[in-house]
Amino acid sequence: ANRAAGKMAHGGVAEYPMGEEAEQTRRTLRFVFSVACERAFPKHRVVGGNAVGNGYWYSMSPASSAGGVLWAAPCAATDAAKILVEMQALIKQDLGISDEQVAYKEVVEYMKVSQQHIALNLLTQRVPLESTVRVKTCTVESTRHMRLSWFPLLPKVSALAGVPFSVESYAHGGLMLVQGKTLVDQPALSQAVGELKKWSAAAGIVCTSDLCHVEEHDSKQALLVHAAEARLESKLGQLATAIAARHAQHKVRVVCIAGPTASGKTTFSHKLALALRAEGISATPLTVDHYYLPLDRQPKYQARQSRADVDYDSIESMDVELVQQHIMALTQGQSVTTPIYNMKTGYRDEPGKEMALGSGSGEEGVLIIEGIHALNPHYTSKIAPTEKFRIFISPITSLQLDDCNAFKTTDSRLCRRMCRDYLFRGNNASKTLSMWDNVRRGEHSWIFPHQNGADVVYNSCMESELPALKGRLDQLLRVVGPEDANYAKAQHLLCALDSLPTWQDKDVSTTSLLREFIGGSAFNVH
């Protein structure tokens, strides 16, 4: 499998294998963890599977505890050790994992007995079209264990024999299933996940099937959409206040906003500029993603004259020298002509756009630069560290698919990007899917290594967004046929999206970050 490595917290490096085989290994490891928890603690509930660094975060509580599983409740090291021993015992056995269609009533009864209440909720809210449910099964000592089937797994548990892993009592609460020799932690991400978990629990939206309860006729959908927006606006206001406080002590010349693709960086930069204006600070956004080299100057285009060879997620595809020149000129009070990059043609649209900082009152103002590489020190090497405020943005999801599988943040971003690529870049779903592994490889090489140097991690996820995207995504993904190399990934997304209701986007405001991906934004984001 292809591999990508990124520097993580505490100076460590987490290796992240790419490709379908690597994905199946991670999924199978989570499956075995879930079965081990059921066998080791049959009277407990285990919920989670949220990715943090090279680990998956879970919480465990007695099934009798009121209010369900308390997220990040402390878990004893002895409990983690007991689960690890059970996992190791399962892997030593030559157990097969089957993909089966099982009678609906049988699966429902099993989910009740095995304390899989989220899976049970999904089965009652999204009843299968036929009287059977597709499940993954594994029989251990005559006991048949079942989990809902979301994606392909390795055919045998013993295939994990050479995979290093551990189960730990996590410092921030709960359990951490670690793939690798040691946990390479990302405390800022676990904090973001934990905060959204608590907000979602208070809103009654713990899993995708909870959104099925939110009905349109009594305005509940609109209220949830507005509540999710209000959470982001509150965080934005706090962030603007923090920047203003820093600015009062040491003049901030540049605010850098970076994050992986489809994080909403462009809309966020415009909203942050408005929030800073409310703090009395004139701020102007600059999208450095417009500084891609023209196609005929792209290094990887030269060999075959094929645009498919261009890696738009690599720093080498950027006109770094021009970015540096414009940042210095703007922060010194000069005007520049910024490029306008046309993703459909691969070239810049002339004549560009005139830009200068300040409000016209003699104040220089603050420059907000945003783009996937905006935290790369090459861009702002001539700006003093005290004059920079760095923000890492990503839609870090918290919704559960079932008890031990979360809706992946990478899948959430992929859903956003597919909608945007189709509307604004002329790409169908197959094209976006074909690029995805390379996009993620670039993120691990060029973007994630800089996230731990950020002053703030901003979680741009809205738990109401997936139902609003679903209608568009269903149309795009349904035409990816079995003959397409991206068929398996398309089917995985369709399966996950099937756990959600479909909502209209009429309640999404024109200033919403989501409008960057579905159109109708009040900001000039494309």
Short mmCIF file of C-alpha atoms in Angstrom, two decimals:
data_model
loop_
_atom_site.label_atom_id
_atom_site.label_comp_id
_atom_site.label_asym_id
_atom_site.label_seq_id
_atom_site.Cartn_x
_atom_site.Cartn_y
_atom_site.Cartn_z
CA ALA A 1 0.00 0.00 0.00
CA ASN A 2 1.10 3.55 -0.59
CA ARG A 3 2.16 5.39 2.53
CA ALA A 4 2.17 8.98 3.66
CA ALA A 5 3.70 10.38 6.83
CA GLY A 6 2.93 13.55 8.72
CA LYS A 7 4.49 15.09 11.82
CA MET A 8 2.08 15.04 14.73
CA ALA A 9 1.90 16.28 18.30
CA HIS A 10 4.82 15.90 20.70
CA GLY A 11 7.28 15.73 17.80
CA GLY A 12 6.18 12.27 16.69
CA VAL A 13 5.54 11.03 13.19
CA ALA A 14 2.45 8.97 12.37
CA GLU A 15 2.61 6.80 9.28
CA TYR A 16 -0.72 6.57 7.47
CA PRO A 17 -0.96 3.78 4.87
CA MET A 18 -3.19 4.53 1.88
CA GLY A 19 -5.25 2.30 -0.37
CA GLU A 20 -8.14 -0.17 -0.02
CA GLU A 21 -6.06 -2.87 1.72
CA ALA A 22 -4.95 -0.41 4.39
CA GLU A 23 -8.54 0.80 4.84
CA GLN A 24 -9.77 -2.78 5.26
CA THR A 25 -7.07 -3.41 7.86
CA ARG A 26 -8.20 -0.41 9.92
CA ARG A 27 -11.88 -1.36 9.62
CA THR A 28 -11.18 -4.99 10.60
CA LEU A 29 -9.16 -3.86 13.59
CA ARG A 30 -12.16 -1.80 14.78
CA PHE A 31 -14.46 -4.78 14.16
CA VAL A 32 -12.27 -7.07 16.28
CA PHE A 33 -12.06 -4.40 19.00
CA SER A 34 -15.86 -4.21 19.10
CA VAL A 35 -16.26 -7.99 19.35
CA ALA A 36 -13.55 -8.15 22.05
CA CYS A 37 -15.36 -5.48 24.07
CA GLU A 38 -18.62 -7.44 23.83
CA ARG A 39 -16.90 -10.61 25.03
CA ALA A 40 -14.84 -8.98 27.78
CA PHE A 41 -17.58 -6.65 29.04
CA PRO A 42 -20.98 -8.08 28.00
CA LYS A 43 -22.86 -5.79 30.39
CA HIS A 44 -21.24 -2.59 29.11
CA ARG A 45 -21.90 -0.30 26.17
CA VAL A 46 -19.00 0.85 23.99
CA VAL A 47 -19.47 3.83 21.66
CA GLY A 48 -17.05 5.73 19.42
CA GLY A 49 -14.46 5.03 16.77
CA ASN A 50 -13.51 8.66 16.15
CA ALA A 51 -10.04 8.99 14.61
CA VAL A 52 -7.46 10.90 16.67
CA GLY A 53 -3.91 10.66 15.34
CA ASN A 54 -3.18 6.97 14.75
CA GLY A 55 -5.88 5.90 17.19
CA TYR A 56 -9.64 5.45 17.48
CA TRP A 57 -11.35 6.96 20.50
CA TYR A 58 -14.13 5.13 22.39
CA SER A 59 -16.11 5.48 25.61
CA MET A 60 -17.39 2.63 27.76
CA SER A 61 -20.11 2.66 30.43
CA PRO A 62 -22.19 0.02 32.22
CA ALA A 63 -25.37 -0.75 30.27
CA SER A 64 -27.40 0.10 33.36
CA SER A 65 -26.08 3.69 33.59
CA ALA A 66 -28.72 6.37 33.06
CA GLY A 67 -28.52 8.58 29.98
CA GLY A 68 -26.48 6.21 27.84
CA VAL A 69 -22.70 6.35 27.43
CA LEU A 70 -21.00 9.39 28.97
CA TRP A 71 -18.42 10.55 26.45
CA ALA A 72 -14.81 10.45 27.67
CA ALA A 73 -15.72 8.84 31.00
CA PRO A 74 -12.53 7.62 32.71
CA CYS A 75 -11.60 4.04 31.90
CA ALA A 76 -9.21 1.95 33.98
CA ALA A 77 -5.97 0.68 32.49
CA THR A 78 -6.95 -2.81 33.67
CA ASP A 79 -10.10 -2.65 31.49
CA ALA A 80 -8.01 -1.61 28.47
CA ALA A 81 -5.61 -4.49 29.15
CA LYS A 82 -8.51 -6.96 29.37
CA ILE A 83 -9.81 -5.88 25.95
CA LEU A 84 -6.31 -6.10 24.46
CA VAL A 85 -5.89 -9.68 25.73
CA GLU A 86 -9.27 -10.61 24.23
CA MET A 87 -8.32 -9.06 20.86
CA GLN A 88 -5.03 -10.94 20.80
CA ALA A 89 -6.84 -14.20 21.57
CA LEU A 90 -9.32 -13.60 18.73
CA ILE A 91 -6.56 -12.87 16.23
CA LYS A 92 -4.72 -16.09 17.13
CA GLN A 93 -7.80 -18.05 16.10
CA ASP A 94 -8.42 -18.63 12.41
CA LEU A 95 -11.83 -16.94 12.47
CA GLY A 96 -13.63 -15.97 9.30
CA ILE A 97 -15.64 -12.77 8.85
CA SER A 98 -18.77 -13.30 6.77
CA ASP A 99 -20.99 -10.82 4.96
CA GLU A 100 -24.55 -12.10 5.35
CA GLN A 101 -28.19 -11.17 4.91
CA VAL A 102 -29.93 -11.98 8.21
CA ALA A 103 -33.60 -11.74 9.09
CA TYR A 104 -34.56 -8.28 10.35
CA LYS A 105 -36.17 -9.52 13.59
CA GLU A 106 -33.12 -11.65 14.42
CA VAL A 107 -30.74 -8.71 13.97
CA VAL A 108 -32.94 -6.38 16.03
CA GLU A 109 -33.06 -8.89 18.89
CA TYR A 110 -29.29 -9.37 18.74
CA MET A 111 -28.65 -5.62 18.88
CA LYS A 112 -30.82 -5.39 22.01
CA VAL A 113 -28.98 -8.20 23.78
CA SER A 114 -25.51 -6.97 22.77
CA GLN A 115 -26.21 -3.39 23.94
CA GLN A 116 -25.79 -1.92 20.41
CA HIS A 117 -28.47 0.71 20.92
CA ILE A 118 -27.31 3.06 18.17
CA ALA A 119 -27.49 0.25 15.61
CA LEU A 120 -30.90 -0.64 17.01
CA ASN A 121 -32.07 2.96 16.66
CA LEU A 122 -30.93 2.99 13.03
CA LEU A 123 -32.78 -0.24 12.26
CA THR A 124 -36.02 1.18 13.66
CA GLN A 125 -35.63 4.57 11.96
CA ARG A 126 -34.39 3.29 8.59
CA VAL A 127 -36.12 -0.05 8.15
CA PRO A 128 -34.55 -2.04 5.26
CA LEU A 129 -36.55 -2.32 2.04
CA GLU A 130 -36.57 -6.10 2.41
CA SER A 131 -37.02 -8.21 5.54
CA THR A 132 -33.28 -8.83 5.91
CA VAL A 133 -30.31 -6.80 7.15
CA ARG A 134 -26.80 -6.96 5.75
CA VAL A 135 -24.38 -7.72 8.59
CA LYS A 136 -20.81 -8.81 9.22
CA THR A 137 -20.65 -11.93 11.38
CA CYS A 138 -17.92 -13.77 13.25
CA THR A 139 -18.46 -16.96 15.27
CA VAL A 140 -16.32 -17.40 18.38
CA GLU A 141 -16.69 -20.56 20.48
CA SER A 142 -20.17 -21.18 19.03
CA THR A 143 -21.23 -17.58 19.76
CA ARG A 144 -22.21 -15.61 16.66
CA HIS A 145 -21.31 -11.91 16.80
CA MET A 146 -23.02 -9.45 14.46
CA ARG A 147 -22.27 -5.90 13.34
CA LEU A 148 -23.98 -3.79 10.71
CA SER A 149 -22.18 -4.02 7.37
CA TRP A 150 -20.87 -0.66 6.16
CA PHE A 151 -17.79 -1.58 4.15
CA PRO A 152 -15.57 -4.53 3.13
CA LEU A 153 -13.41 -6.14 5.82
CA LEU A 154 -10.52 -8.59 5.62
CA PRO A 155 -11.86 -12.16 5.20
CA LYS A 156 -10.11 -13.49 8.32
CA VAL A 157 -9.33 -12.02 11.73
CA SER A 158 -5.92 -13.72 11.64
CA ALA A 159 -4.90 -11.32 8.83
CA LEU A 160 -4.22 -8.81 11.63
CA ALA A 161 -1.48 -11.02 13.13
CA GLY A 162 1.34 -8.83 11.84
CA VAL A 163 -0.36 -5.50 12.56
CA PRO A 164 1.01 -3.64 15.61
CA PHE A 165 -1.75 -2.28 17.85
CA SER A 166 -2.63 -1.59 21.47
CA VAL A 167 -5.58 -0.59 23.64
CA GLU A 168 -4.95 2.20 26.12
CA SER A 169 -6.74 4.14 28.79
CA TYR A 170 -6.76 7.57 27.12
CA ALA A 171 -5.49 10.59 29.05
CA HIS A 172 -8.55 12.61 27.98
CA GLY A 173 -10.98 9.88 29.05
CA GLY A 174 -12.28 6.68 27.54
CA LEU A 175 -10.30 4.12 25.55
CA MET A 176 -7.96 4.49 22.60
CA LEU A 177 -7.47 1.72 20.06
CA VAL A 178 -4.01 2.47 18.66
CA GLN A 179 -2.78 1.20 15.30
CA GLY A 180 0.99 1.31 15.59
CA LYS A 181 3.60 0.83 18.28
CA THR A 182 2.66 3.95 20.27
CA LEU A 183 -0.10 6.56 20.26
CA VAL A 184 0.88 9.74 18.45
CA ASP A 185 -1.64 11.99 20.12
CA GLN A 186 -3.38 15.09 18.74
CA PRO A 187 -4.87 16.78 21.81
CA ALA A 188 -6.33 19.69 19.84
CA LEU A 189 -8.33 17.29 17.66
CA SER A 190 -9.55 15.21 20.60
CA GLN A 191 -10.67 18.44 22.26
CA ALA A 192 -12.60 19.41 19.12
CA VAL A 193 -14.24 15.98 18.94
CA GLY A 194 -15.11 16.05 22.64
CA GLU A 195 -16.64 19.53 22.45
CA LEU A 196 -18.85 18.61 19.50
CA LYS A 197 -19.82 15.29 21.12
CA LYS A 198 -21.12 17.17 24.17
CA TRP A 199 -22.93 19.78 22.05
CA SER A 200 -24.52 17.06 19.92
CA ALA A 201 -25.60 15.06 22.97
CA ALA A 202 -27.29 18.18 24.39
CA ALA A 203 -29.04 18.67 21.02
CA GLY A 204 -30.12 15.02 20.98
CA ILE A 205 -28.10 14.25 17.83
CA VAL A 206 -25.60 11.54 18.75
CA CYS A 207 -25.86 9.44 15.58
CA THR A 208 -26.98 9.77 11.98
CA SER A 209 -30.28 8.03 12.73
CA ASP A 210 -31.12 10.69 15.35
CA LEU A 211 -31.49 13.13 12.47
CA CYS A 212 -34.40 11.01 11.25
CA HIS A 213 -36.36 12.16 14.31
CA VAL A 214 -35.97 15.81 13.30
CA GLU A 215 -39.12 16.58 11.36
CA GLU A 216 -39.78 19.46 9.00
CA HIS A 217 -43.41 20.29 9.77
CA ASP A 218 -42.81 21.68 13.28
CA SER A 219 -39.67 23.68 12.32
CA LYS A 220 -37.35 21.26 14.13
CA GLN A 221 -35.12 20.95 11.06
CA ALA A 222 -34.81 24.73 10.74
CA LEU A 223 -34.05 25.09 14.45
CA LEU A 224 -31.29 22.47 14.30
CA VAL A 225 -29.76 24.10 11.22
CA HIS A 226 -29.78 27.48 12.97
CA ALA A 227 -28.43 25.98 16.21
CA ALA A 228 -25.51 24.39 14.33
CA GLU A 229 -24.81 27.74 12.67
CA ALA A 230 -25.02 29.51 16.03
CA ARG A 231 -22.38 27.16 17.47
CA LEU A 232 -19.99 28.10 14.68
CA GLU A 233 -20.78 31.81 15.02
CA SER A 234 -20.12 31.65 18.77
CA LYS A 235 -16.73 30.01 18.20
CA LEU A 236 -15.97 32.59 15.51
CA GLY A 237 -16.74 35.45 17.88
CA GLN A 238 -14.48 33.97 20.54
CA LEU A 239 -11.71 33.62 17.97
CA ALA A 240 -12.05 37.23 16.81
CA THR A 241 -11.85 38.38 20.43
CA ALA A 242 -8.67 36.34 20.96
CA ILE A 243 -7.06 37.85 17.84
CA ALA A 244 -8.04 41.34 18.96
CA ALA A 245 -6.46 40.72 22.37
CA ARG A 246 -3.24 39.53 20.71
CA HIS A 247 -3.37 42.53 18.34
CA ALA A 248 -3.58 44.92 21.29
CA GLN A 249 -0.37 43.50 22.78
CA HIS A 250 1.63 42.81 19.61
CA LYS A 251 0.36 44.08 16.27
CA VAL A 252 -0.93 41.16 14.23
CA ARG A 253 -0.08 41.64 10.56
CA VAL A 254 -1.16 38.27 9.16
CA VAL A 255 -3.80 35.71 10.14
CA CYS A 256 -3.07 32.35 8.49
CA ILE A 257 -5.94 29.91 7.91
CA ALA A 258 -5.15 26.43 6.62
CA GLY A 259 -6.78 23.05 6.62
CA PRO A 260 -7.49 20.06 4.40
CA THR A 261 -9.66 20.30 1.33
CA ALA A 262 -13.37 21.13 1.80
CA SER A 263 -12.91 22.59 5.28
CA GLY A 264 -14.64 25.85 4.30
CA LYS A 265 -11.53 28.02 4.49
CA THR A 266 -12.68 30.66 2.00
CA THR A 267 -16.06 31.37 3.58
CA PHE A 268 -14.50 31.23 7.03
CA SER A 269 -11.92 33.87 6.08
CA HIS A 270 -14.67 36.26 4.94
CA LYS A 271 -16.70 35.67 8.10
CA LEU A 272 -13.62 36.17 10.26
CA ALA A 273 -12.91 39.48 8.51
CA LEU A 274 -16.43 40.65 9.44
CA ALA A 275 -16.01 39.46 13.04
CA LEU A 276 -12.71 41.33 13.33
CA ARG A 277 -14.39 44.45 11.95
CA ALA A 278 -16.81 44.18 14.89
CA GLU A 279 -13.72 44.23 17.12
CA GLY A 280 -12.54 47.43 15.44
CA ILE A 281 -9.89 45.76 13.28
CA SER A 282 -9.85 46.18 9.49
CA ALA A 283 -9.07 42.80 7.91
CA THR A 284 -8.96 41.64 4.29
CA PRO A 285 -8.96 38.00 3.08
CA LEU A 286 -6.56 36.71 0.43
CA THR A 287 -7.14 33.26 -1.08
CA VAL A 288 -3.68 31.88 -1.76
CA ASP A 289 -5.20 28.89 -3.56
CA HIS A 290 -5.53 31.28 -6.51
CA TYR A 291 -1.72 31.28 -6.64
CA TYR A 292 -1.44 27.94 -8.41
CA LEU A 293 1.14 27.97 -11.17
CA PRO A 294 -0.40 28.13 -14.66
CA LEU A 295 -0.61 24.72 -16.30
CA ASP A 296 2.38 25.28 -18.58
CA ARG A 297 4.54 26.07 -15.53
CA GLN A 298 3.40 23.10 -13.42
CA PRO A 299 6.45 20.83 -12.83
CA LYS A 300 4.52 17.55 -13.21
CA TYR A 301 2.73 18.73 -16.34
CA GLN A 302 5.93 19.07 -18.31
CA ALA A 303 6.74 15.38 -18.88
CA ARG A 304 3.54 14.18 -20.60
CA GLN A 305 1.63 17.44 -21.05
CA SER A 306 -1.19 15.78 -19.07
CA ARG A 307 -3.17 17.70 -16.50
CA ALA A 308 -3.92 14.42 -14.69
CA ASP A 309 -0.28 14.41 -13.57
CA VAL A 310 -0.58 17.73 -11.71
CA ASP A 311 -0.71 17.37 -7.92
CA TYR A 312 -2.72 20.39 -6.79
CA ASP A 313 -2.25 19.41 -3.14
CA SER A 314 1.54 19.69 -3.29
CA ILE A 315 3.35 22.89 -2.40
CA GLU A 316 5.30 22.53 -5.66
CA SER A 317 2.11 23.37 -7.61
CA MET A 318 2.02 26.81 -5.96
CA ASP A 319 3.70 30.04 -7.04
CA VAL A 320 5.40 30.40 -3.66
CA GLU A 321 7.61 33.30 -4.75
CA LEU A 322 4.61 35.37 -5.87
CA VAL A 323 2.75 34.57 -2.63
CA GLN A 324 5.70 35.82 -0.59
CA GLN A 325 6.01 38.99 -2.69
CA HIS A 326 2.33 39.85 -2.36
CA ILE A 327 2.16 39.15 1.38
CA MET A 328 5.12 41.45 2.03
CA ALA A 329 3.80 44.15 -0.30
CA LEU A 330 0.31 44.12 1.23
CA THR A 331 1.54 44.18 4.83
CA GLN A 332 3.76 47.14 3.93
CA GLY A 333 0.78 49.15 2.68
CA GLN A 334 1.25 48.57 -1.05
CA SER A 335 -1.37 47.45 -3.56
CA VAL A 336 -0.98 44.31 -5.69
CA THR A 337 -2.77 42.58 -8.55
CA THR A 338 -3.72 39.14 -7.27
CA PRO A 339 -4.20 36.26 -9.73
CA ILE A 340 -7.56 34.62 -10.38
CA TYR A 341 -7.00 30.92 -11.04
CA ASN A 342 -9.49 29.09 -13.23
CA MET A 343 -9.69 25.44 -12.10
CA LYS A 344 -11.54 24.44 -15.25
CA THR A 345 -8.84 25.71 -17.64
CA GLY A 346 -5.76 25.41 -15.42
CA TYR A 347 -4.73 28.99 -16.18
CA ARG A 348 -5.14 32.43 -14.64
CA ASP A 349 -7.96 34.69 -15.78
CA GLU A 350 -6.68 38.11 -16.73
CA PRO A 351 -6.39 40.87 -15.67
CA GLY A 352 -6.48 39.69 -12.04
CA LYS A 353 -7.81 41.68 -9.10
CA GLU A 354 -6.46 44.85 -7.49
CA MET A 355 -6.06 44.55 -3.74
CA ALA A 356 -4.79 46.64 -0.82
CA LEU A 357 -5.23 46.52 2.94
CA GLY A 358 -6.75 49.11 5.24
CA SER A 359 -10.02 50.93 5.50
CA GLY A 360 -8.88 54.12 3.85
CA SER A 361 -8.26 55.82 7.20
CA GLY A 362 -4.50 55.36 7.10
CA GLU A 363 -4.64 52.11 9.07
CA GLU A 364 -2.68 49.29 7.42
CA GLY A 365 -5.12 46.59 8.44
CA VAL A 366 -4.65 42.86 8.90
CA LEU A 367 -4.12 40.42 6.04
CA ILE A 368 -6.02 37.10 6.29
CA ILE A 369 -4.45 34.47 4.07
CA GLU A 370 -6.31 31.21 3.53
CA GLY A 371 -5.54 28.06 1.60
CA ILE A 372 -4.43 24.48 2.08
CA HIS A 373 -0.79 25.62 2.48
CA ALA A 374 -1.41 28.85 4.42
CA LEU A 375 0.31 27.48 7.55
CA ASN A 376 3.40 26.51 5.56
CA PRO A 377 6.22 28.67 6.97
CA HIS A 378 7.58 29.32 3.44
CA TYR A 379 4.70 31.70 2.80
CA THR A 380 5.24 33.93 5.83
CA SER A 381 8.95 33.39 6.59
CA LYS A 382 9.58 37.16 6.53
CA ILE A 383 6.81 37.92 9.05
CA ALA A 384 7.82 37.82 12.73
CA PRO A 385 6.15 34.98 14.73
CA THR A 386 4.55 37.49 17.12
CA GLU A 387 2.88 39.20 14.15
CA LYS A 388 1.12 36.00 12.97
CA PHE A 389 -2.02 34.29 14.26
CA ARG A 390 -2.39 30.74 12.92
CA ILE A 391 -5.68 28.84 12.59
CA PHE A 392 -6.17 25.22 11.54
CA ILE A 393 -9.69 24.50 10.28
CA SER A 394 -11.35 21.16 9.57
CA PRO A 395 -14.90 19.73 9.78
CA ILE A 396 -14.21 17.19 12.55
CA THR A 397 -17.35 15.08 12.72
CA SER A 398 -18.73 13.40 15.83
CA LEU A 399 -21.83 11.56 14.55
CA GLN A 400 -21.98 7.79 15.00
CA LEU A 401 -23.03 5.44 12.19
CA ASP A 402 -23.51 2.66 14.71
CA ASP A 403 -22.06 1.98 18.15
CA CYS A 404 -18.45 1.43 17.10
CA ASN A 405 -18.23 3.26 13.77
CA ALA A 406 -18.29 7.04 13.43
CA PHE A 407 -19.07 8.92 10.23
CA LYS A 408 -15.51 9.66 9.13
CA THR A 409 -14.30 13.24 8.91
CA THR A 410 -12.59 12.38 5.62
CA ASP A 411 -15.89 11.09 4.22
CA SER A 412 -17.65 14.27 5.35
CA ARG A 413 -15.07 16.36 3.51
CA LEU A 414 -15.35 14.12 0.46
CA CYS A 415 -19.12 14.70 0.43
CA ARG A 416 -18.58 18.46 0.51
CA ARG A 417 -15.95 18.33 -2.18
CA MET A 418 -17.99 16.19 -4.56
CA CYS A 419 -20.82 18.73 -4.45
CA ARG A 420 -18.44 21.65 -4.98
CA ASP A 421 -16.43 19.94 -7.72
CA TYR A 422 -19.59 19.17 -9.67
CA LEU A 423 -21.08 22.67 -9.33
CA PHE A 424 -17.97 24.80 -9.77
CA ARG A 425 -15.15 22.69 -11.25
CA GLY A 426 -16.89 20.56 -13.85
CA ASN A 427 -15.97 17.23 -12.21
CA ASN A 428 -18.36 14.31 -11.84
CA ALA A 429 -18.31 12.04 -8.78
CA SER A 430 -15.99 9.49 -10.40
CA LYS A 431 -13.40 12.18 -11.12
CA THR A 432 -13.45 13.46 -7.53
CA LEU A 433 -13.26 9.92 -6.15
CA SER A 434 -10.33 9.08 -8.44
CA MET A 435 -8.33 11.98 -7.00
CA TRP A 436 -9.17 11.32 -3.37
CA ASP A 437 -6.29 9.03 -2.35
CA ASN A 438 -3.82 11.49 -3.85
CA VAL A 439 -5.55 14.38 -2.09
CA ARG A 440 -5.30 12.61 1.26
CA ARG A 441 -1.67 11.67 0.60
CA GLY A 442 -0.93 15.35 -0.02
CA GLU A 443 -2.72 16.38 3.17
CA HIS A 444 -0.61 14.03 5.26
CA SER A 445 2.55 15.29 3.56
CA TRP A 446 1.87 19.03 3.28
CA ILE A 447 -0.99 20.10 5.57
CA PHE A 448 -1.32 17.99 8.71
CA PRO A 449 2.36 18.40 9.68
CA HIS A 450 1.64 22.10 10.33
CA GLN A 451 -1.58 21.74 12.34
CA ASN A 452 0.17 21.44 15.69
CA GLY A 453 1.80 24.83 15.17
CA ALA A 454 -1.61 26.50 15.02
CA ASP A 455 -2.81 28.82 17.77
CA VAL A 456 -6.39 27.53 17.38
CA VAL A 457 -8.11 24.51 15.85
CA TYR A 458 -11.54 25.53 14.50
CA ASN A 459 -14.05 22.75 13.94
CA SER A 460 -16.17 23.76 10.94
CA CYS A 461 -18.47 20.74 11.11
CA MET A 462 -22.24 21.23 11.26
CA GLU A 463 -24.19 18.16 12.32
CA SER A 464 -27.07 19.30 10.10
CA GLU A 465 -25.09 19.43 6.85
CA LEU A 466 -25.11 15.80 5.70
CA PRO A 467 -28.93 15.60 5.23
CA ALA A 468 -28.71 18.81 3.16
CA LEU A 469 -25.96 17.31 0.98
CA LYS A 470 -27.53 13.87 0.64
CA GLY A 471 -29.94 14.64 -2.22
CA ARG A 472 -27.15 16.00 -4.40
CA LEU A 473 -24.77 13.21 -3.49
CA ASP A 474 -27.29 10.48 -4.23
CA GLN A 475 -27.67 11.74 -7.79
CA LEU A 476 -23.91 12.04 -8.29
CA LEU A 477 -22.96 8.65 -6.80
CA ARG A 478 -25.70 6.55 -8.38
CA VAL A 479 -24.16 6.91 -11.83
CA VAL A 480 -20.80 5.43 -10.72
CA GLY A 481 -21.25 1.92 -12.16
CA PRO A 482 -19.62 -1.45 -11.34
CA GLU A 483 -17.19 -1.05 -14.26
CA ASP A 484 -15.79 2.13 -12.67
CA ALA A 485 -12.60 1.78 -10.60
CA ASN A 486 -14.24 4.02 -7.97
CA TYR A 487 -17.39 1.93 -7.62
CA ALA A 488 -16.47 0.45 -4.21
CA LYS A 489 -15.88 3.87 -2.68
CA ALA A 490 -19.10 5.22 -4.18
CA GLN A 491 -21.04 2.29 -2.72
CA HIS A 492 -19.46 2.82 0.70
CA LEU A 493 -20.58 6.45 0.71
CA LEU A 494 -24.09 5.55 -0.47
CA CYS A 495 -24.32 2.98 2.31
CA ALA A 496 -23.30 5.53 4.95
CA LEU A 497 -25.61 8.20 3.50
CA ASP A 498 -28.51 5.74 3.60
CA SER A 499 -28.46 6.07 7.39
CA LEU A 500 -29.49 9.73 6.98
CA PRO A 501 -32.71 11.49 6.02
CA THR A 502 -32.79 13.89 3.06
CA TRP A 503 -33.41 17.57 3.80
CA GLN A 504 -33.88 20.58 1.56
CA ASP A 505 -31.38 23.44 1.93
CA LYS A 506 -33.98 26.22 2.29
CA ASP A 507 -33.03 26.79 5.94
CA VAL A 508 -29.30 27.19 5.18
CA SER A 509 -28.52 30.91 5.28
CA THR A 510 -26.62 32.64 2.47
CA THR A 511 -23.79 33.41 4.91
CA SER A 512 -23.46 29.76 5.94
CA LEU A 513 -20.14 28.04 5.43
CA LEU A 514 -22.07 25.20 3.77
CA ARG A 515 -23.02 27.51 0.87
CA GLU A 516 -19.42 27.27 -0.33
CA PHE A 517 -20.25 23.72 -1.42
CA ILE A 518 -23.88 23.91 -2.51
CA GLY A 519 -24.00 27.40 -4.06
CA GLY A 520 -25.94 30.51 -3.13
CA SER A 521 -23.26 32.06 -0.91
CA ALA A 522 -23.38 35.75 -0.04
CA PHE A 523 -19.58 35.76 -0.29
CA ASN A 524 -17.41 35.60 -3.42
CA VAL A 525 -15.96 32.15 -2.76
CA HIS A 526 -15.47 30.73 -6.28
#
